[in-house]
mmCIF file of C-alpha atoms in Angstrom:
data_model
loop_
_atom_site.group_PDB
_atom_site.id
_atom_site.type_symbol
_atom_site.label_atom_id
_atom_site.label_comp_id
_atom_site.label_asym_id
_atom_site.label_seq_id
_atom_site.Cartn_x
_atom_site.Cartn_y
_atom_site.Cartn_z
ATOM 1 C CA ASP A 24 -11.250 -5.896 6.691
ATOM 2 C CA ALA A 25 -9.644 -9.223 5.787
ATOM 3 C CA GLY A 26 -7.238 -7.682 3.335
ATOM 4 C CA VAL A 27 -6.388 -9.189 -0.028
ATOM 5 C CA ILE A 28 -7.067 -12.923 -0.013
ATOM 6 C CA GLN A 29 -5.147 -15.349 -2.207
ATOM 7 C CA SER A 30 -5.583 -19.061 -2.679
ATOM 8 C CA PRO A 31 -4.018 -21.481 -2.565
ATOM 9 C CA ARG A 32 -1.091 -20.380 -0.374
ATOM 10 C CA HIS A 33 1.066 -23.175 -1.731
ATOM 11 C CA GLU A 34 0.785 -25.163 -4.949
ATOM 12 C CA VAL A 35 3.004 -27.995 -6.105
ATOM 13 C CA THR A 36 2.320 -29.388 -9.548
ATOM 14 C CA GLU A 37 4.002 -31.277 -12.336
ATOM 15 C CA MET A 38 5.200 -29.787 -15.573
ATOM 16 C CA GLY A 39 2.434 -29.598 -18.143
ATOM 17 C CA GLN A 40 -0.410 -29.281 -15.661
ATOM 18 C CA GLU A 41 -2.789 -26.347 -15.551
ATOM 19 C CA VAL A 42 -2.477 -24.043 -12.547
ATOM 20 C CA THR A 43 -5.115 -21.527 -11.418
ATOM 21 C CA LEU A 44 -4.344 -18.903 -8.805
ATOM 22 C CA ARG A 45 -7.158 -16.947 -7.188
ATOM 23 C CA CYS A 46 -7.439 -13.496 -5.680
ATOM 24 C CA LYS A 47 -10.118 -11.592 -3.804
ATOM 25 C CA PRO A 48 -9.243 -7.874 -3.591
ATOM 26 C CA ILE A 49 -10.201 -5.609 -0.717
ATOM 27 C CA SER A 50 -13.867 -4.640 -0.983
ATOM 28 C CA GLY A 51 -14.289 -1.274 -2.689
ATOM 29 C CA HIS A 52 -10.890 -1.312 -4.411
ATOM 30 C CA ASN A 53 -11.136 -0.946 -8.158
ATOM 31 C CA SER A 54 -7.560 -1.634 -9.258
ATOM 32 C CA LEU A 55 -5.991 -5.086 -9.157
ATOM 33 C CA PHE A 56 -2.439 -6.192 -9.919
ATOM 34 C CA TRP A 57 -0.762 -9.585 -10.402
ATOM 35 C CA TYR A 58 2.972 -9.781 -9.622
ATOM 36 C CA ARG A 59 5.555 -12.557 -9.732
ATOM 37 C CA GLN A 60 8.535 -12.621 -7.365
ATOM 38 C CA THR A 61 11.719 -14.672 -7.830
ATOM 39 C CA MET A 62 15.214 -14.369 -6.421
ATOM 40 C CA MET A 63 16.661 -13.760 -9.859
ATOM 41 C CA ARG A 64 14.192 -11.191 -11.208
ATOM 42 C CA GLY A 65 12.674 -9.680 -8.077
ATOM 43 C CA LEU A 66 9.072 -8.440 -8.131
ATOM 44 C CA GLU A 67 7.631 -8.119 -11.641
ATOM 45 C CA LEU A 68 4.226 -6.782 -12.664
ATOM 46 C CA LEU A 69 2.364 -9.275 -14.854
ATOM 47 C CA ILE A 70 -0.966 -7.545 -15.459
ATOM 48 C CA TYR A 71 -3.041 -4.675 -14.112
ATOM 49 C CA PHE A 72 -6.853 -4.293 -14.085
ATOM 50 C CA ASN A 73 -8.882 -1.154 -13.484
ATOM 51 C CA ASN A 74 -12.642 -1.526 -12.951
ATOM 52 C CA ASN A 75 -12.334 -5.182 -14.017
ATOM 53 C CA VAL A 76 -10.788 -4.239 -17.382
ATOM 54 C CA PRO A 77 -7.213 -5.285 -18.222
ATOM 55 C CA ILE A 78 -5.220 -2.079 -18.723
ATOM 56 C CA ASP A 79 -1.644 -3.320 -19.138
ATOM 57 C CA ASP A 80 -0.690 -6.943 -19.742
ATOM 58 C CA SER A 81 2.741 -6.279 -21.209
ATOM 59 C CA GLY A 82 4.351 -8.122 -18.318
ATOM 60 C CA MET A 83 2.621 -11.419 -19.028
ATOM 61 C CA PRO A 84 5.518 -13.684 -20.027
ATOM 62 C CA GLU A 85 3.852 -15.612 -22.826
ATOM 63 C CA ASP A 86 0.630 -17.103 -24.113
ATOM 64 C CA ARG A 87 0.686 -19.794 -21.439
ATOM 65 C CA PHE A 88 -0.343 -17.106 -18.942
ATOM 66 C CA SER A 89 -3.842 -15.622 -18.841
ATOM 67 C CA ALA A 90 -5.703 -13.515 -16.295
ATOM 68 C CA LYS A 91 -9.358 -12.688 -15.843
ATOM 69 C CA MET A 92 -11.415 -10.473 -13.602
ATOM 70 C CA PRO A 93 -15.078 -11.433 -14.097
ATOM 71 C CA ASN A 94 -16.260 -9.110 -11.317
ATOM 72 C CA ALA A 95 -14.966 -6.590 -8.794
ATOM 73 C CA SER A 96 -14.375 -9.186 -6.114
ATOM 74 C CA PHE A 97 -12.534 -11.949 -7.923
ATOM 75 C CA SER A 98 -9.607 -12.498 -10.257
ATOM 76 C CA THR A 99 -7.729 -15.529 -11.544
ATOM 77 C CA LEU A 100 -4.285 -16.071 -13.025
ATOM 78 C CA LYS A 101 -3.995 -19.233 -15.067
ATOM 79 C CA ILE A 102 -0.872 -20.977 -16.363
ATOM 80 C CA GLN A 103 -1.428 -23.669 -18.982
ATOM 81 C CA PRO A 104 0.727 -25.649 -19.460
ATOM 82 C CA SER A 105 2.980 -24.948 -16.491
ATOM 83 C CA GLU A 106 6.774 -25.234 -16.704
ATOM 84 C CA PRO A 107 9.486 -25.465 -13.992
ATOM 85 C CA ARG A 108 10.634 -21.913 -14.786
ATOM 86 C CA ASP A 109 7.199 -20.656 -13.669
ATOM 87 C CA SER A 110 8.102 -21.560 -10.078
ATOM 88 C CA ALA A 111 7.824 -18.354 -8.043
ATOM 89 C CA VAL A 112 5.704 -16.546 -5.496
ATOM 90 C CA TYR A 113 2.717 -14.892 -7.161
ATOM 91 C CA PHE A 114 1.214 -11.846 -5.470
ATOM 92 C CA CYS A 115 -2.082 -10.133 -6.013
ATOM 93 C CA ALA A 116 -2.466 -6.502 -4.908
ATOM 94 C CA SER A 117 -5.377 -4.078 -4.940
ATOM 95 C CA SER A 118 -5.618 -0.306 -4.777
ATOM 96 C CA PRO A 119 -8.509 1.995 -3.820
ATOM 97 C CA ARG A 120 -8.432 3.960 -7.051
ATOM 98 C CA ASP A 121 -6.502 4.062 -10.276
ATOM 99 C CA ILE A 122 -2.851 3.889 -9.314
ATOM 100 C CA ARG A 123 -2.250 7.168 -11.074
ATOM 101 C CA LEU A 124 -5.170 9.460 -10.394
ATOM 102 C CA GLN A 125 -4.901 12.898 -11.841
ATOM 103 C CA PHE A 126 -7.014 15.498 -10.120
ATOM 104 C CA SER A 127 -6.769 19.217 -10.599
ATOM 105 C CA GLY A 128 -3.409 18.803 -12.270
ATOM 106 C CA ARG A 129 -1.890 16.854 -9.365
ATOM 107 C CA ILE A 130 -0.925 13.229 -9.611
ATOM 108 C CA ASN A 131 -1.862 11.076 -6.646
ATOM 109 C CA TYR A 132 -0.186 7.717 -6.242
ATOM 110 C CA ASN A 133 -2.254 5.266 -4.315
ATOM 111 C CA GLU A 134 -1.056 2.541 -2.007
ATOM 112 C CA GLN A 135 -1.107 -1.022 -3.234
ATOM 113 C CA PHE A 136 -2.247 -3.571 -0.668
ATOM 114 C CA PHE A 137 -0.604 -6.943 -1.253
ATOM 115 C CA GLY A 138 -1.976 -10.373 -0.474
ATOM 116 C CA PRO A 139 0.133 -13.055 1.255
ATOM 117 C CA GLY A 140 1.109 -14.650 -2.051
ATOM 118 C CA THR A 141 0.892 -18.110 -3.592
ATOM 119 C CA ARG A 142 4.125 -20.089 -3.647
ATOM 120 C CA LEU A 143 4.084 -22.138 -6.852
ATOM 121 C CA THR A 144 6.460 -25.029 -7.443
ATOM 122 C CA VAL A 145 6.410 -26.759 -10.814
ATOM 123 C CA LEU A 146 8.329 -30.034 -10.827
ATOM 124 C CA THR B 21 17.971 -5.374 -16.813
ATOM 125 C CA GLN B 22 16.471 -3.889 -13.662
ATOM 126 C CA LEU B 23 15.284 -0.298 -13.852
ATOM 127 C CA LEU B 24 16.027 0.259 -10.160
ATOM 128 C CA GLU B 25 19.153 -1.115 -8.508
ATOM 129 C CA GLN B 26 19.335 -1.388 -4.749
ATOM 130 C CA SER B 27 22.446 -1.669 -2.609
ATOM 131 C CA PRO B 28 23.511 -3.445 -0.647
ATOM 132 C CA GLN B 29 21.720 -6.611 -1.654
ATOM 133 C CA PHE B 30 22.232 -8.163 1.786
ATOM 134 C CA LEU B 31 22.931 -6.463 5.108
ATOM 135 C CA SER B 32 23.439 -8.021 8.527
ATOM 136 C CA ILE B 33 23.989 -5.697 11.476
ATOM 137 C CA GLN B 34 23.844 -5.658 15.259
ATOM 138 C CA GLU B 35 20.915 -4.157 17.131
ATOM 139 C CA GLY B 36 21.490 -0.461 17.770
ATOM 140 C CA GLU B 37 23.566 0.213 14.654
ATOM 141 C CA ASN B 38 22.605 2.649 11.925
ATOM 142 C CA LEU B 39 22.310 1.742 8.258
ATOM 143 C CA THR B 40 21.496 3.208 4.861
ATOM 144 C CA VAL B 41 19.960 1.465 1.865
ATOM 145 C CA TYR B 42 20.255 2.966 -1.599
ATOM 146 C CA CYS B 43 17.963 2.838 -4.614
ATOM 147 C CA ASN B 44 19.471 4.058 -7.884
ATOM 148 C CA SER B 45 18.398 4.434 -11.498
ATOM 149 C CA SER B 46 19.367 6.219 -14.681
ATOM 150 C CA SER B 47 15.687 7.024 -15.219
ATOM 151 C CA VAL B 48 13.678 9.880 -13.759
ATOM 152 C CA PHE B 49 10.658 8.943 -11.677
ATOM 153 C CA SER B 50 7.661 11.097 -10.791
ATOM 154 C CA SER B 51 7.147 9.164 -7.571
ATOM 155 C CA LEU B 52 8.993 6.626 -5.486
ATOM 156 C CA GLN B 53 7.730 4.288 -2.818
ATOM 157 C CA TRP B 54 9.473 2.151 -0.194
ATOM 158 C CA TYR B 55 8.005 -1.165 0.971
ATOM 159 C CA ARG B 56 9.021 -3.697 3.623
ATOM 160 C CA GLN B 57 8.321 -7.381 3.104
ATOM 161 C CA GLU B 58 8.509 -10.003 5.847
ATOM 162 C CA PRO B 59 8.951 -13.737 5.120
ATOM 163 C CA GLY B 60 5.770 -15.377 3.904
ATOM 164 C CA GLU B 61 3.957 -12.094 3.438
ATOM 165 C CA GLY B 62 3.416 -9.475 0.775
ATOM 166 C CA PRO B 63 5.161 -6.084 0.719
ATOM 167 C CA VAL B 64 3.719 -3.331 2.931
ATOM 168 C CA LEU B 65 4.016 0.325 1.955
ATOM 169 C CA LEU B 66 6.192 2.477 4.223
ATOM 170 C CA VAL B 67 6.260 5.826 2.401
ATOM 171 C CA THR B 68 5.702 7.640 -0.903
ATOM 172 C CA VAL B 69 7.932 10.556 -1.986
ATOM 173 C CA VAL B 70 7.054 12.729 -4.967
ATOM 174 C CA THR B 71 9.223 15.872 -4.854
ATOM 175 C CA GLY B 72 12.929 16.016 -5.727
ATOM 176 C CA GLY B 73 14.914 16.526 -2.530
ATOM 177 C CA GLU B 74 11.991 15.527 -0.340
ATOM 178 C CA VAL B 75 12.781 14.025 3.059
ATOM 179 C CA LYS B 76 10.224 12.061 5.060
ATOM 180 C CA LYS B 77 10.631 10.589 8.509
ATOM 181 C CA LEU B 78 8.778 7.622 9.954
ATOM 182 C CA LYS B 79 9.950 7.131 13.553
ATOM 183 C CA ARG B 80 13.538 5.802 13.184
ATOM 184 C CA LEU B 81 13.313 5.618 9.374
ATOM 185 C CA THR B 82 14.327 8.557 7.169
ATOM 186 C CA PHE B 83 13.563 8.515 3.453
ATOM 187 C CA GLN B 84 15.056 10.881 0.894
ATOM 188 C CA PHE B 85 14.234 11.392 -2.771
ATOM 189 C CA GLY B 86 17.177 12.619 -4.858
ATOM 190 C CA ASP B 87 17.090 16.139 -6.287
ATOM 191 C CA ALA B 88 17.024 14.745 -9.834
ATOM 192 C CA ARG B 89 14.383 12.143 -8.877
ATOM 193 C CA LYS B 90 16.606 9.302 -10.082
ATOM 194 C CA ASP B 91 17.568 7.887 -6.707
ATOM 195 C CA SER B 92 16.441 7.476 -3.136
ATOM 196 C CA SER B 93 17.796 6.375 0.206
ATOM 197 C CA LEU B 94 16.416 4.838 3.358
ATOM 198 C CA HIS B 95 18.277 5.437 6.621
ATOM 199 C CA ILE B 96 17.457 3.495 9.775
ATOM 200 C CA THR B 97 18.692 4.778 13.127
ATOM 201 C CA ALA B 98 19.332 2.386 16.015
ATOM 202 C CA ALA B 99 18.109 -0.694 14.152
ATOM 203 C CA GLN B 100 15.980 -3.204 16.023
ATOM 204 C CA PRO B 101 15.285 -6.903 15.322
ATOM 205 C CA GLY B 102 11.780 -5.913 14.249
ATOM 206 C CA ASP B 103 13.310 -4.015 11.322
ATOM 207 C CA THR B 104 14.430 -7.316 9.789
ATOM 208 C CA GLY B 105 12.936 -7.858 6.342
ATOM 209 C CA LEU B 106 13.248 -7.239 2.614
ATOM 210 C CA TYR B 107 13.186 -3.541 1.714
ATOM 211 C CA LEU B 108 11.951 -2.702 -1.779
ATOM 212 C CA CYS B 109 11.909 0.610 -3.576
ATOM 213 C CA ALA B 110 9.422 1.152 -6.406
ATOM 214 C CA GLY B 111 9.338 3.996 -8.907
ATOM 215 C CA ALA B 112 6.564 5.311 -11.123
ATOM 216 C CA LYS B 113 7.097 7.282 -14.319
ATOM 217 C CA ASN B 114 4.995 10.093 -15.740
ATOM 218 C CA THR B 115 3.494 7.745 -18.280
ATOM 219 C CA GLY B 116 1.880 4.414 -17.581
ATOM 220 C CA ASN B 117 0.258 3.082 -14.490
ATOM 221 C CA GLN B 118 2.799 0.794 -12.916
ATOM 222 C CA PHE B 119 5.478 0.946 -10.293
ATOM 223 C CA TYR B 120 8.812 -0.641 -11.205
ATOM 224 C CA PHE B 121 10.236 -2.494 -8.231
ATOM 225 C CA GLY B 122 13.899 -2.491 -7.272
ATOM 226 C CA THR B 123 16.093 -5.531 -6.733
ATOM 227 C CA GLY B 124 15.564 -5.430 -2.958
ATOM 228 C CA THR B 125 17.768 -5.247 0.149
ATOM 229 C CA SER B 126 17.514 -8.067 2.667
ATOM 230 C CA LEU B 127 18.180 -6.710 6.165
ATOM 231 C CA THR B 128 18.879 -8.837 9.227
ATOM 232 C CA VAL B 129 19.201 -7.156 12.618
ATOM 233 C CA ILE B 130 20.863 -9.402 15.166
ATOM 234 C CA PRO B 131 19.753 -8.987 18.799
#
């Protein structure tokens, strides 16, 4: 399996431009997560999808950020317009089942498989 | 404000030494995971602990979940250069579907 695939690996753009980050989760996984990592704030969850449906987008910083998952094998994170403070490494992760699967009264926490990340620099 | 604080933030040691990394919070978590992240890559899961007081061993790595499920530690015995990386703890609460990641500990093991 190729693992989680992200593109591009690096993106340099100017303030005000639109940026689109892409993610292909591991085949068969039905949960997908977008994270942002910076030195100051660490790794932050932006949005989480389950079966292509956005479940929790409370981490999306503001209206300039949007995420879609049109099918089980593809997701995008769009920033429009981009600002210098958006500079960070953006990770996509997928999980085989709902991250918190309750079965017979027991909670099972599934592993998240991370992609290699997209390093975004906004000048 | 970070939900999970890790200490130390940076650690540089000689090969063969032992070390402990701490992950602390004022919140109770139903589960806690430890990840290792190498430069240019995403985090990779090392272990998940779910029971207060639980201890798990992974070769030279020993993970412990605090009795009150508010803290955790990672102990590495006889560190090797291959252990170099960013170590992240992540906690999940009873409600919601996300893991909250800690501030991270950057470990460098010098040959």
